[in-house]
Amino acid sequence: GQQVQQSPASLVLQEGENAELQCNFSTSLNSMQWFYQRPGGSLVSLFYNPSGTKHSGRLTSTTVIKERRSSLHISSSQTTDSGTYLCALASSNTNKVVFGTGTRLQVLP
Amino acid sequence: EAAVTQSPRNKVAVTGGKVTLSCNQTNNHNNMYWYRQDTGHGLRLIHYSYGAGSTEKGDIPDGYKASRPSQENFSLILELATPSQTSVYFCASGTGYNNQAPLFGEGTRLSVL
């Protein structure tokens, strides 16, 4: 089955609202990453976060290995945050990286 | 500046034709990866490489070959392209994900007619 599950699949916010994106995984973890994909398609790495909590501006990533989940919190959303957010994990058993199917975020003005 | 460059950025091919997608990295990374992205599937790993001369099968290797002639270059080859291979392809390079985020190229949009 799918090793990495993301939720929600899509999300619509009004500008200024907060968002919580979830990533759940079913395999042992070596690393966890969050990416932002622009509407044009290119991928930007947001966080490399195998465990614990990391902050970057309005973004916070928290990975809890024991619970096999990682979250991405976006505070005070802006229209420029619109796009697709992908989580990806590298398994402890292999050198391969598995992606979730993404959360498509739309922030309305 | 670290970079992963894909070429071409857009490609239209005919069914049964041969297609080669190229990827070049200037990061001196050992590992390189080819993914395809389709609606409803996210990014799926096709082939990857641990270094020059090595290629490994990913999760969906059928219909694709890969070539890593040097540290910098990693190609994805479709010997007999099919319409089901219409997709967006991403190349990435990395050190193995243990201590550094991988870098992705801008993507190649391939249409097989």
mmCIF file with all atom_site columns, C-alpha atoms in Angstrom:
data_model
loop_
_atom_site.group_PDB
_atom_site.id
_atom_site.type_symbol
_atom_site.label_atom_id
_atom_site.label_alt_id
_atom_site.label_comp_id
_atom_site.label_asym_id
_atom_site.label_entity_id
_atom_site.label_seq_id
_atom_site.pdbx_PDB_ins_code
_atom_site.Cartn_x
_atom_site.Cartn_y
_atom_site.Cartn_z
_atom_site.occupancy
_atom_site.B_iso_or_equiv
_atom_site.pdbx_formal_charge
_atom_site.auth_seq_id
_atom_site.auth_comp_id
_atom_site.auth_asym_id
_atom_site.auth_atom_id
_atom_site.pdbx_PDB_model_num
ATOM 1   C CA . GLY A 1 1   ? 0.000  0.000  0.000   1.00 0.00 ? 1   GLY A CA 1
ATOM 2   C CA . GLN A 1 2   ? 0.883  3.671  -0.121  1.00 0.00 ? 2   GLN A CA 1
ATOM 3   C CA . GLN A 1 3   ? 3.783  4.330  2.206   1.00 0.00 ? 3   GLN A CA 1
ATOM 4   C CA . VAL A 1 4   ? 3.184  8.050  2.487   1.00 0.00 ? 4   VAL A CA 1
ATOM 5   C CA . GLN A 1 5   ? -0.285 9.526  2.917   1.00 0.00 ? 5   GLN A CA 1
ATOM 6   C CA . GLN A 1 6   ? -0.940 13.248 2.803   1.00 0.00 ? 6   GLN A CA 1
ATOM 7   C CA . SER A 1 7   ? -4.020 15.064 3.992   1.00 0.00 ? 7   SER A CA 1
ATOM 8   C CA . PRO A 1 8   ? -6.004 16.950 3.098   1.00 0.00 ? 8   PRO A CA 1
ATOM 9   C CA . ALA A 1 9   ? -5.792 16.429 -0.642  1.00 0.00 ? 9   ALA A CA 1
ATOM 10  C CA . SER A 1 10  ? -6.860 20.006 -1.200  1.00 0.00 ? 10  SER A CA 1
ATOM 11  C CA . LEU A 1 11  ? -7.478 23.050 0.953   1.00 0.00 ? 11  LEU A CA 1
ATOM 12  C CA . VAL A 1 12  ? -8.963 26.481 0.312   1.00 0.00 ? 12  VAL A CA 1
ATOM 13  C CA . LEU A 1 13  ? -8.238 29.314 2.737   1.00 0.00 ? 13  LEU A CA 1
ATOM 14  C CA . GLN A 1 14  ? -8.957 32.983 3.032   1.00 0.00 ? 14  GLN A CA 1
ATOM 15  C CA . GLU A 1 15  ? -5.840 35.087 3.243   1.00 0.00 ? 15  GLU A CA 1
ATOM 16  C CA . GLY A 1 16  ? -4.707 35.356 6.851   1.00 0.00 ? 16  GLY A CA 1
ATOM 17  C CA . GLU A 1 17  ? -5.990 31.940 7.938   1.00 0.00 ? 17  GLU A CA 1
ATOM 18  C CA . ASN A 1 18  ? -3.689 29.213 9.191   1.00 0.00 ? 18  ASN A CA 1
ATOM 19  C CA . ALA A 1 19  ? -3.198 25.801 7.594   1.00 0.00 ? 19  ALA A CA 1
ATOM 20  C CA . GLU A 1 20  ? -2.117 22.439 8.955   1.00 0.00 ? 20  GLU A CA 1
ATOM 21  C CA . LEU A 1 21  ? -0.921 19.852 6.445   1.00 0.00 ? 21  LEU A CA 1
ATOM 22  C CA . GLN A 1 22  ? -0.355 16.267 7.482   1.00 0.00 ? 22  GLN A CA 1
ATOM 23  C CA . CYS A 1 23  ? 1.922  13.518 6.275   1.00 0.00 ? 23  CYS A CA 1
ATOM 24  C CA . ASN A 1 24  ? 1.614  9.989  7.665   1.00 0.00 ? 24  ASN A CA 1
ATOM 25  C CA . PHE A 1 25  ? 3.992  7.207  6.798   1.00 0.00 ? 25  PHE A CA 1
ATOM 26  C CA . SER A 1 26  ? 3.951  3.464  7.237   1.00 0.00 ? 26  SER A CA 1
ATOM 27  C CA . THR A 1 27  ? 7.652  2.647  6.964   1.00 0.00 ? 27  THR A CA 1
ATOM 28  C CA . SER A 1 28  ? 10.634 3.315  9.181   1.00 0.00 ? 28  SER A CA 1
ATOM 29  C CA . LEU A 1 29  ? 12.069 6.733  8.617   1.00 0.00 ? 29  LEU A CA 1
ATOM 30  C CA . ASN A 1 30  ? 15.515 7.962  7.730   1.00 0.00 ? 30  ASN A CA 1
ATOM 31  C CA . SER A 1 31  ? 14.590 11.456 6.658   1.00 0.00 ? 31  SER A CA 1
ATOM 32  C CA . MET A 1 32  ? 11.521 13.572 6.052   1.00 0.00 ? 32  MET A CA 1
ATOM 33  C CA . GLN A 1 33  ? 11.276 16.530 3.716   1.00 0.00 ? 33  GLN A CA 1
ATOM 34  C CA . TRP A 1 34  ? 8.645  19.024 2.764   1.00 0.00 ? 34  TRP A CA 1
ATOM 35  C CA . PHE A 1 35  ? 8.568  20.588 -0.687  1.00 0.00 ? 35  PHE A CA 1
ATOM 36  C CA . TYR A 1 36  ? 6.591  23.380 -2.249  1.00 0.00 ? 36  TYR A CA 1
ATOM 37  C CA . GLN A 1 37  ? 5.705  23.032 -5.878  1.00 0.00 ? 37  GLN A CA 1
ATOM 38  C CA . ARG A 1 38  ? 4.944  26.213 -7.734  1.00 0.00 ? 38  ARG A CA 1
ATOM 39  C CA . PRO A 1 39  ? 2.007  26.273 -10.133 1.00 0.00 ? 39  PRO A CA 1
ATOM 40  C CA . GLY A 1 40  ? 4.601  26.200 -12.930 1.00 0.00 ? 40  GLY A CA 1
ATOM 41  C CA . GLY A 1 41  ? 5.949  22.892 -11.634 1.00 0.00 ? 41  GLY A CA 1
ATOM 42  C CA . SER A 1 42  ? 9.400  23.440 -10.095 1.00 0.00 ? 42  SER A CA 1
ATOM 43  C CA . LEU A 1 43  ? 10.058 22.012 -6.627  1.00 0.00 ? 43  LEU A CA 1
ATOM 44  C CA . VAL A 1 44  ? 11.460 23.996 -3.743  1.00 0.00 ? 44  VAL A CA 1
ATOM 45  C CA . SER A 1 45  ? 12.700 22.309 -0.596  1.00 0.00 ? 45  SER A CA 1
ATOM 46  C CA . LEU A 1 46  ? 11.066 23.850 2.481   1.00 0.00 ? 46  LEU A CA 1
ATOM 47  C CA . PHE A 1 47  ? 12.313 21.665 5.298   1.00 0.00 ? 47  PHE A CA 1
ATOM 48  C CA . TYR A 1 48  ? 14.635 18.777 5.806   1.00 0.00 ? 48  TYR A CA 1
ATOM 49  C CA . ASN A 1 49  ? 13.268 17.512 9.103   1.00 0.00 ? 49  ASN A CA 1
ATOM 50  C CA . PRO A 1 50  ? 13.890 13.915 10.168  1.00 0.00 ? 50  PRO A CA 1
ATOM 51  C CA . SER A 1 51  ? 12.656 14.632 13.700  1.00 0.00 ? 51  SER A CA 1
ATOM 52  C CA . GLY A 1 52  ? 11.532 17.408 15.966  1.00 0.00 ? 52  GLY A CA 1
ATOM 53  C CA . THR A 1 53  ? 10.359 20.881 15.064  1.00 0.00 ? 53  THR A CA 1
ATOM 54  C CA . LYS A 1 54  ? 11.843 23.405 12.668  1.00 0.00 ? 54  LYS A CA 1
ATOM 55  C CA . HIS A 1 55  ? 10.756 26.950 11.890  1.00 0.00 ? 55  HIS A CA 1
ATOM 56  C CA . SER A 1 56  ? 11.201 29.121 8.852   1.00 0.00 ? 56  SER A CA 1
ATOM 57  C CA . GLY A 1 57  ? 9.309  32.381 8.787   1.00 0.00 ? 57  GLY A CA 1
ATOM 58  C CA . ARG A 1 58  ? 5.592  31.582 8.794   1.00 0.00 ? 58  ARG A CA 1
ATOM 59  C CA . LEU A 1 59  ? 6.254  27.870 8.309   1.00 0.00 ? 59  LEU A CA 1
ATOM 60  C CA . THR A 1 60  ? 6.744  25.224 10.999  1.00 0.00 ? 60  THR A CA 1
ATOM 61  C CA . SER A 1 61  ? 7.491  21.569 10.420  1.00 0.00 ? 61  SER A CA 1
ATOM 62  C CA . THR A 1 62  ? 7.099  18.936 13.136  1.00 0.00 ? 62  THR A CA 1
ATOM 63  C CA . THR A 1 63  ? 8.062  15.293 12.712  1.00 0.00 ? 63  THR A CA 1
ATOM 64  C CA . VAL A 1 64  ? 7.145  12.745 15.375  1.00 0.00 ? 64  VAL A CA 1
ATOM 65  C CA . ILE A 1 65  ? 8.862  9.502  14.473  1.00 0.00 ? 65  ILE A CA 1
ATOM 66  C CA . LYS A 1 66  ? 7.099  7.332  17.068  1.00 0.00 ? 66  LYS A CA 1
ATOM 67  C CA . GLU A 1 67  ? 3.728  8.392  15.707  1.00 0.00 ? 67  GLU A CA 1
ATOM 68  C CA . ARG A 1 68  ? 4.917  8.124  12.098  1.00 0.00 ? 68  ARG A CA 1
ATOM 69  C CA . ARG A 1 69  ? 3.725  11.544 11.122  1.00 0.00 ? 69  ARG A CA 1
ATOM 70  C CA . SER A 1 70  ? 4.985  14.910 10.048  1.00 0.00 ? 70  SER A CA 1
ATOM 71  C CA . SER A 1 71  ? 3.076  18.170 9.792   1.00 0.00 ? 71  SER A CA 1
ATOM 72  C CA . LEU A 1 72  ? 3.556  21.480 8.056   1.00 0.00 ? 72  LEU A CA 1
ATOM 73  C CA . HIS A 1 73  ? 1.924  24.501 9.643   1.00 0.00 ? 73  HIS A CA 1
ATOM 74  C CA . ILE A 1 74  ? 1.454  27.696 7.653   1.00 0.00 ? 74  ILE A CA 1
ATOM 75  C CA . SER A 1 75  ? 0.473  30.724 9.686   1.00 0.00 ? 75  SER A CA 1
ATOM 76  C CA . SER A 1 76  ? -1.161 33.885 8.354   1.00 0.00 ? 76  SER A CA 1
ATOM 77  C CA . SER A 1 77  ? -1.487 32.464 4.860   1.00 0.00 ? 77  SER A CA 1
ATOM 78  C CA . GLN A 1 78  ? -0.898 34.659 1.814   1.00 0.00 ? 78  GLN A CA 1
ATOM 79  C CA . THR A 1 79  ? -2.082 34.288 -1.772  1.00 0.00 ? 79  THR A CA 1
ATOM 80  C CA . THR A 1 80  ? 1.509  33.559 -2.771  1.00 0.00 ? 80  THR A CA 1
ATOM 81  C CA . ASP A 1 81  ? 1.390  30.403 -0.633  1.00 0.00 ? 81  ASP A CA 1
ATOM 82  C CA . SER A 1 82  ? -0.933 28.827 -3.198  1.00 0.00 ? 82  SER A CA 1
ATOM 83  C CA . GLY A 1 83  ? 0.476  25.717 -4.796  1.00 0.00 ? 83  GLY A CA 1
ATOM 84  C CA . THR A 1 84  ? 1.093  22.084 -3.980  1.00 0.00 ? 84  THR A CA 1
ATOM 85  C CA . TYR A 1 85  ? 2.884  20.896 -0.853  1.00 0.00 ? 85  TYR A CA 1
ATOM 86  C CA . LEU A 1 86  ? 4.601  17.541 -0.972  1.00 0.00 ? 86  LEU A CA 1
ATOM 87  C CA . CYS A 1 87  ? 6.176  15.479 1.752   1.00 0.00 ? 87  CYS A CA 1
ATOM 88  C CA . ALA A 1 88  ? 8.837  12.897 0.981   1.00 0.00 ? 88  ALA A CA 1
ATOM 89  C CA . LEU A 1 89  ? 10.529 10.341 3.146   1.00 0.00 ? 89  LEU A CA 1
ATOM 90  C CA . ALA A 1 90  ? 13.617 8.245  2.742   1.00 0.00 ? 90  ALA A CA 1
ATOM 91  C CA . SER A 1 91  ? 13.254 4.820  4.236   1.00 0.00 ? 91  SER A CA 1
ATOM 92  C CA . SER A 1 92  ? 15.772 3.518  6.753   1.00 0.00 ? 92  SER A CA 1
ATOM 93  C CA . ASN A 1 93  ? 15.896 0.310  4.753   1.00 0.00 ? 93  ASN A CA 1
ATOM 94  C CA . THR A 1 94  ? 16.651 1.698  1.316   1.00 0.00 ? 94  THR A CA 1
ATOM 95  C CA . ASN A 1 95  ? 18.166 4.735  -0.262  1.00 0.00 ? 95  ASN A CA 1
ATOM 96  C CA . LYS A 1 96  ? 14.944 5.505  -2.120  1.00 0.00 ? 96  LYS A CA 1
ATOM 97  C CA . VAL A 1 97  ? 12.729 8.481  -1.458  1.00 0.00 ? 97  VAL A CA 1
ATOM 98  C CA . VAL A 1 98  ? 8.953  8.101  -1.543  1.00 0.00 ? 98  VAL A CA 1
ATOM 99  C CA . PHE A 1 99  ? 6.662  11.064 -2.108  1.00 0.00 ? 99  PHE A CA 1
ATOM 100 C CA . GLY A 1 100 ? 3.141  11.647 -0.926  1.00 0.00 ? 100 GLY A CA 1
ATOM 101 C CA . THR A 1 101 ? 0.506  12.689 -3.451  1.00 0.00 ? 101 THR A CA 1
ATOM 102 C CA . GLY A 1 102 ? 0.487  16.251 -2.151  1.00 0.00 ? 102 GLY A CA 1
ATOM 103 C CA . THR A 1 103 ? -1.871 18.838 -0.733  1.00 0.00 ? 103 THR A CA 1
ATOM 104 C CA . ARG A 1 104 ? -3.095 21.461 -3.166  1.00 0.00 ? 104 ARG A CA 1
ATOM 105 C CA . LEU A 1 105 ? -3.495 24.753 -1.334  1.00 0.00 ? 105 LEU A CA 1
ATOM 106 C CA . GLN A 1 106 ? -5.407 27.734 -2.648  1.00 0.00 ? 106 GLN A CA 1
ATOM 107 C CA . VAL A 1 107 ? -5.349 30.972 -0.688  1.00 0.00 ? 107 VAL A CA 1
ATOM 108 C CA . LEU A 1 108 ? -8.008 33.464 -1.710  1.00 0.00 ? 108 LEU A CA 1
ATOM 109 C CA . PRO A 1 109 ? -7.583 37.224 -1.329  1.00 0.00 ? 109 PRO A CA 1
ATOM 110 C CA . GLU B 2 1   ? 25.811 27.851 -7.131  1.00 0.00 ? 1   GLU B CA 1
ATOM 111 C CA . ALA B 2 2   ? 24.380 24.365 -6.792  1.00 0.00 ? 2   ALA B CA 1
ATOM 112 C CA . ALA B 2 3   ? 22.144 23.454 -9.672  1.00 0.00 ? 3   ALA B CA 1
ATOM 113 C CA . VAL B 2 4   ? 20.337 20.665 -11.481 1.00 0.00 ? 4   VAL B CA 1
ATOM 114 C CA . THR B 2 5   ? 19.623 21.382 -15.132 1.00 0.00 ? 5   THR B CA 1
ATOM 115 C CA . GLN B 2 6   ? 17.237 19.358 -17.241 1.00 0.00 ? 6   GLN B CA 1
ATOM 116 C CA . SER B 2 7   ? 16.924 19.368 -20.997 1.00 0.00 ? 7   SER B CA 1
ATOM 117 C CA . PRO B 2 8   ? 14.788 19.675 -22.919 1.00 0.00 ? 8   PRO B CA 1
ATOM 118 C CA . ARG B 2 9   ? 12.188 21.518 -20.852 1.00 0.00 ? 9   ARG B CA 1
ATOM 119 C CA . ASN B 2 10  ? 9.419  20.519 -23.211 1.00 0.00 ? 10  ASN B CA 1
ATOM 120 C CA . LYS B 2 11  ? 9.252  17.667 -25.681 1.00 0.00 ? 11  LYS B CA 1
ATOM 121 C CA . VAL B 2 12  ? 6.654  16.292 -28.055 1.00 0.00 ? 12  VAL B CA 1
ATOM 122 C CA . ALA B 2 13  ? 7.367  12.789 -29.318 1.00 0.00 ? 13  ALA B CA 1
ATOM 123 C CA . VAL B 2 14  ? 5.584  10.274 -31.514 1.00 0.00 ? 14  VAL B CA 1
ATOM 124 C CA . THR B 2 15  ? 4.551  6.827  -30.376 1.00 0.00 ? 15  THR B CA 1
ATOM 125 C CA . GLY B 2 16  ? 7.336  4.338  -30.997 1.00 0.00 ? 16  GLY B CA 1
ATOM 126 C CA . GLY B 2 17  ? 10.017 6.976  -31.173 1.00 0.00 ? 17  GLY B CA 1
ATOM 127 C CA . LYS B 2 18  ? 13.085 7.214  -28.982 1.00 0.00 ? 18  LYS B CA 1
ATOM 128 C CA . VAL B 2 19  ? 13.274 9.953  -26.369 1.00 0.00 ? 19  VAL B CA 1
ATOM 129 C CA . THR B 2 20  ? 16.259 10.924 -24.243 1.00 0.00 ? 20  THR B CA 1
ATOM 130 C CA . LEU B 2 21  ? 15.891 13.241 -21.275 1.00 0.00 ? 21  LEU B CA 1
ATOM 131 C CA . SER B 2 22  ? 19.100 14.710 -19.948 1.00 0.00 ? 22  SER B CA 1
ATOM 132 C CA . CYS B 2 23  ? 20.071 15.905 -16.496 1.00 0.00 ? 23  CYS B CA 1
ATOM 133 C CA . ASN B 2 24  ? 23.227 17.692 -15.441 1.00 0.00 ? 24  ASN B CA 1
ATOM 134 C CA . GLN B 2 25  ? 24.253 18.593 -11.890 1.00 0.00 ? 25  GLN B CA 1
ATOM 135 C CA . THR B 2 26  ? 27.096 20.781 -10.743 1.00 0.00 ? 26  THR B CA 1
ATOM 136 C CA . ASN B 2 27  ? 26.796 19.798 -7.066  1.00 0.00 ? 27  ASN B CA 1
ATOM 137 C CA . ASN B 2 28  ? 29.249 16.878 -7.073  1.00 0.00 ? 28  ASN B CA 1
ATOM 138 C CA . HIS B 2 29  ? 26.467 14.724 -5.638  1.00 0.00 ? 29  HIS B CA 1
ATOM 139 C CA . ASN B 2 30  ? 26.849 10.969 -5.814  1.00 0.00 ? 30  ASN B CA 1
ATOM 140 C CA . ASN B 2 31  ? 23.143 10.198 -6.062  1.00 0.00 ? 31  ASN B CA 1
ATOM 141 C CA . MET B 2 32  ? 20.877 11.162 -8.899  1.00 0.00 ? 32  MET B CA 1
ATOM 142 C CA . TYR B 2 33  ? 17.206 10.353 -9.431  1.00 0.00 ? 33  TYR B CA 1
ATOM 143 C CA . TRP B 2 34  ? 14.547 10.413 -12.116 1.00 0.00 ? 34  TRP B CA 1
ATOM 144 C CA . TYR B 2 35  ? 10.889 10.840 -11.131 1.00 0.00 ? 35  TYR B CA 1
ATOM 145 C CA . ARG B 2 36  ? 7.692  11.276 -13.049 1.00 0.00 ? 36  ARG B CA 1
ATOM 146 C CA . GLN B 2 37  ? 4.725  13.200 -11.743 1.00 0.00 ? 37  GLN B CA 1
ATOM 147 C CA . ASP B 2 38  ? 1.141  12.435 -12.680 1.00 0.00 ? 38  ASP B CA 1
ATOM 148 C CA . THR B 2 39  ? -2.111 13.646 -11.247 1.00 0.00 ? 39  THR B CA 1
ATOM 149 C CA . GLY B 2 40  ? -3.231 11.367 -8.429  1.00 0.00 ? 40  GLY B CA 1
ATOM 150 C CA . HIS B 2 41  ? 0.137  9.655  -8.096  1.00 0.00 ? 41  HIS B CA 1
ATOM 151 C CA . GLY B 2 42  ? 2.507  12.323 -6.911  1.00 0.00 ? 42  GLY B CA 1
ATOM 152 C CA . LEU B 2 43  ? 6.164  11.804 -7.787  1.00 0.00 ? 43  LEU B CA 1
ATOM 153 C CA . ARG B 2 44  ? 7.203  8.233  -8.514  1.00 0.00 ? 44  ARG B CA 1
ATOM 154 C CA . LEU B 2 45  ? 10.783 7.042  -8.737  1.00 0.00 ? 45  LEU B CA 1
ATOM 155 C CA . ILE B 2 46  ? 11.780 5.561  -12.097 1.00 0.00 ? 46  ILE B CA 1
ATOM 156 C CA . HIS B 2 47  ? 15.545 5.027  -11.866 1.00 0.00 ? 47  HIS B CA 1
ATOM 157 C CA . TYR B 2 48  ? 18.331 6.256  -9.658  1.00 0.00 ? 48  TYR B CA 1
ATOM 158 C CA . SER B 2 49  ? 22.084 6.095  -9.467  1.00 0.00 ? 49  SER B CA 1
ATOM 159 C CA . TYR B 2 50  ? 24.720 5.985  -6.751  1.00 0.00 ? 50  TYR B CA 1
ATOM 160 C CA . GLY B 2 51  ? 27.505 7.268  -8.982  1.00 0.00 ? 51  GLY B CA 1
ATOM 161 C CA . ALA B 2 52  ? 29.076 7.148  -12.414 1.00 0.00 ? 52  ALA B CA 1
ATOM 162 C CA . GLY B 2 53  ? 28.444 3.826  -14.100 1.00 0.00 ? 53  GLY B CA 1
ATOM 163 C CA . SER B 2 54  ? 25.671 2.755  -11.735 1.00 0.00 ? 54  SER B CA 1
ATOM 164 C CA . THR B 2 55  ? 21.943 2.639  -12.370 1.00 0.00 ? 55  THR B CA 1
ATOM 165 C CA . GLU B 2 56  ? 19.263 1.147  -10.153 1.00 0.00 ? 56  GLU B CA 1
ATOM 166 C CA . LYS B 2 57  ? 15.608 0.432  -10.780 1.00 0.00 ? 57  LYS B CA 1
ATOM 167 C CA . GLY B 2 58  ? 13.132 2.542  -8.887  1.00 0.00 ? 58  GLY B CA 1
ATOM 168 C CA . ASP B 2 59  ? 9.471  1.792  -8.313  1.00 0.00 ? 59  ASP B CA 1
ATOM 169 C CA . ILE B 2 60  ? 8.249  2.107  -11.934 1.00 0.00 ? 60  ILE B CA 1
ATOM 170 C CA . PRO B 2 61  ? 11.187 1.257  -14.216 1.00 0.00 ? 61  PRO B CA 1
ATOM 171 C CA . ASP B 2 62  ? 9.300  -0.564 -16.985 1.00 0.00 ? 62  ASP B CA 1
ATOM 172 C CA . GLY B 2 63  ? 9.651  1.136  -20.344 1.00 0.00 ? 63  GLY B CA 1
ATOM 173 C CA . TYR B 2 64  ? 12.598 3.237  -19.226 1.00 0.00 ? 64  TYR B CA 1
ATOM 174 C CA . LYS B 2 65  ? 16.361 2.903  -19.230 1.00 0.00 ? 65  LYS B CA 1
ATOM 175 C CA . ALA B 2 66  ? 18.877 5.085  -17.478 1.00 0.00 ? 66  ALA B CA 1
ATOM 176 C CA . SER B 2 67  ? 22.489 5.975  -18.095 1.00 0.00 ? 67  SER B CA 1
ATOM 177 C CA . ARG B 2 68  ? 25.030 7.596  -15.773 1.00 0.00 ? 68  ARG B CA 1
ATOM 178 C CA . PRO B 2 69  ? 28.171 8.143  -17.846 1.00 0.00 ? 69  PRO B CA 1
ATOM 179 C CA . SER B 2 70  ? 29.696 10.603 -15.397 1.00 0.00 ? 70  SER B CA 1
ATOM 180 C CA . GLN B 2 71  ? 29.196 12.119 -11.958 1.00 0.00 ? 71  GLN B CA 1
ATOM 181 C CA . GLU B 2 72  ? 27.488 15.121 -13.539 1.00 0.00 ? 72  GLU B CA 1
ATOM 182 C CA . ASN B 2 73  ? 25.143 13.509 -16.062 1.00 0.00 ? 73  ASN B CA 1
ATOM 183 C CA . PHE B 2 74  ? 22.188 11.168 -15.717 1.00 0.00 ? 74  PHE B CA 1
ATOM 184 C CA . SER B 2 75  ? 19.926 10.404 -18.676 1.00 0.00 ? 75  SER B CA 1
ATOM 185 C CA . LEU B 2 76  ? 16.512 8.810  -18.907 1.00 0.00 ? 76  LEU B CA 1
ATOM 186 C CA . ILE B 2 77  ? 15.850 6.906  -22.119 1.00 0.00 ? 77  ILE B CA 1
ATOM 187 C CA . LEU B 2 78  ? 12.540 5.881  -23.586 1.00 0.00 ? 78  LEU B CA 1
ATOM 188 C CA . GLU B 2 79  ? 13.427 3.456  -26.384 1.00 0.00 ? 79  GLU B CA 1
ATOM 189 C CA . LEU B 2 80  ? 9.863  3.084  -27.651 1.00 0.00 ? 80  LEU B CA 1
ATOM 190 C CA . ALA B 2 81  ? 7.775  5.937  -26.322 1.00 0.00 ? 81  ALA B CA 1
ATOM 191 C CA . THR B 2 82  ? 4.100  5.319  -25.583 1.00 0.00 ? 82  THR B CA 1
ATOM 192 C CA . PRO B 2 83  ? 1.267  7.768  -24.817 1.00 0.00 ? 83  PRO B CA 1
ATOM 193 C CA . SER B 2 84  ? 1.169  6.429  -21.225 1.00 0.00 ? 84  SER B CA 1
ATOM 194 C CA . GLN B 2 85  ? 4.603  7.984  -20.744 1.00 0.00 ? 85  GLN B CA 1
ATOM 195 C CA . THR B 2 86  ? 3.184  11.447 -21.234 1.00 0.00 ? 86  THR B CA 1
ATOM 196 C CA . SER B 2 87  ? 4.083  13.133 -17.967 1.00 0.00 ? 87  SER B CA 1
ATOM 197 C CA . VAL B 2 88  ? 6.290  15.659 -16.232 1.00 0.00 ? 88  VAL B CA 1
ATOM 198 C CA . TYR B 2 89  ? 9.728  14.270 -15.426 1.00 0.00 ? 89  TYR B CA 1
ATOM 199 C CA . PHE B 2 90  ? 11.952 15.544 -12.634 1.00 0.00 ? 90  PHE B CA 1
ATOM 200 C CA . CYS B 2 91  ? 15.609 14.900 -12.058 1.00 0.00 ? 91  CYS B CA 1
ATOM 201 C CA . ALA B 2 92  ? 17.209 15.340 -8.645  1.00 0.00 ? 92  ALA B CA 1
ATOM 202 C CA . SER B 2 93  ? 20.640 15.022 -7.128  1.00 0.00 ? 93  SER B CA 1
ATOM 203 C CA . GLY B 2 94  ? 21.629 14.442 -3.537  1.00 0.00 ? 94  GLY B CA 1
ATOM 204 C CA . THR B 2 95  ? 24.116 13.035 -1.094  1.00 0.00 ? 95  THR B CA 1
ATOM 205 C CA . GLY B 2 96  ? 21.838 10.265 0.159   1.00 0.00 ? 96  GLY B CA 1
ATOM 206 C CA . TYR B 2 97  ? 19.281 12.251 2.186   1.00 0.00 ? 97  TYR B CA 1
ATOM 207 C CA . ASN B 2 98  ? 21.017 11.654 5.499   1.00 0.00 ? 98  ASN B CA 1
ATOM 208 C CA . ASN B 2 99  ? 22.170 15.171 6.054   1.00 0.00 ? 99  ASN B CA 1
ATOM 209 C CA . GLN B 2 100 ? 21.257 17.293 3.099   1.00 0.00 ? 100 GLN B CA 1
ATOM 210 C CA . ALA B 2 101 ? 18.157 18.124 1.133   1.00 0.00 ? 101 ALA B CA 1
ATOM 211 C CA . PRO B 2 102 ? 18.157 16.939 -2.500  1.00 0.00 ? 102 PRO B CA 1
ATOM 212 C CA . LEU B 2 103 ? 18.023 19.454 -5.288  1.00 0.00 ? 103 LEU B CA 1
ATOM 213 C CA . PHE B 2 104 ? 15.499 19.185 -8.082  1.00 0.00 ? 104 PHE B CA 1
ATOM 214 C CA . GLY B 2 105 ? 15.587 20.317 -11.672 1.00 0.00 ? 105 GLY B CA 1
ATOM 215 C CA . GLU B 2 106 ? 12.846 22.423 -13.220 1.00 0.00 ? 106 GLU B CA 1
ATOM 216 C CA . GLY B 2 107 ? 11.133 19.467 -14.839 1.00 0.00 ? 107 GLY B CA 1
ATOM 217 C CA . THR B 2 108 ? 10.604 18.260 -18.398 1.00 0.00 ? 108 THR B CA 1
ATOM 218 C CA . ARG B 2 109 ? 7.109  18.153 -19.832 1.00 0.00 ? 109 ARG B CA 1
ATOM 219 C CA . LEU B 2 110 ? 6.851  15.227 -22.259 1.00 0.00 ? 110 LEU B CA 1
ATOM 220 C CA . SER B 2 111 ? 3.897  14.573 -24.530 1.00 0.00 ? 111 SER B CA 1
ATOM 221 C CA . VAL B 2 112 ? 3.804  11.358 -26.534 1.00 0.00 ? 112 VAL B CA 1
ATOM 222 C CA . LEU B 2 113 ? 1.274  11.509 -29.342 1.00 0.00 ? 113 LEU B CA 1
#
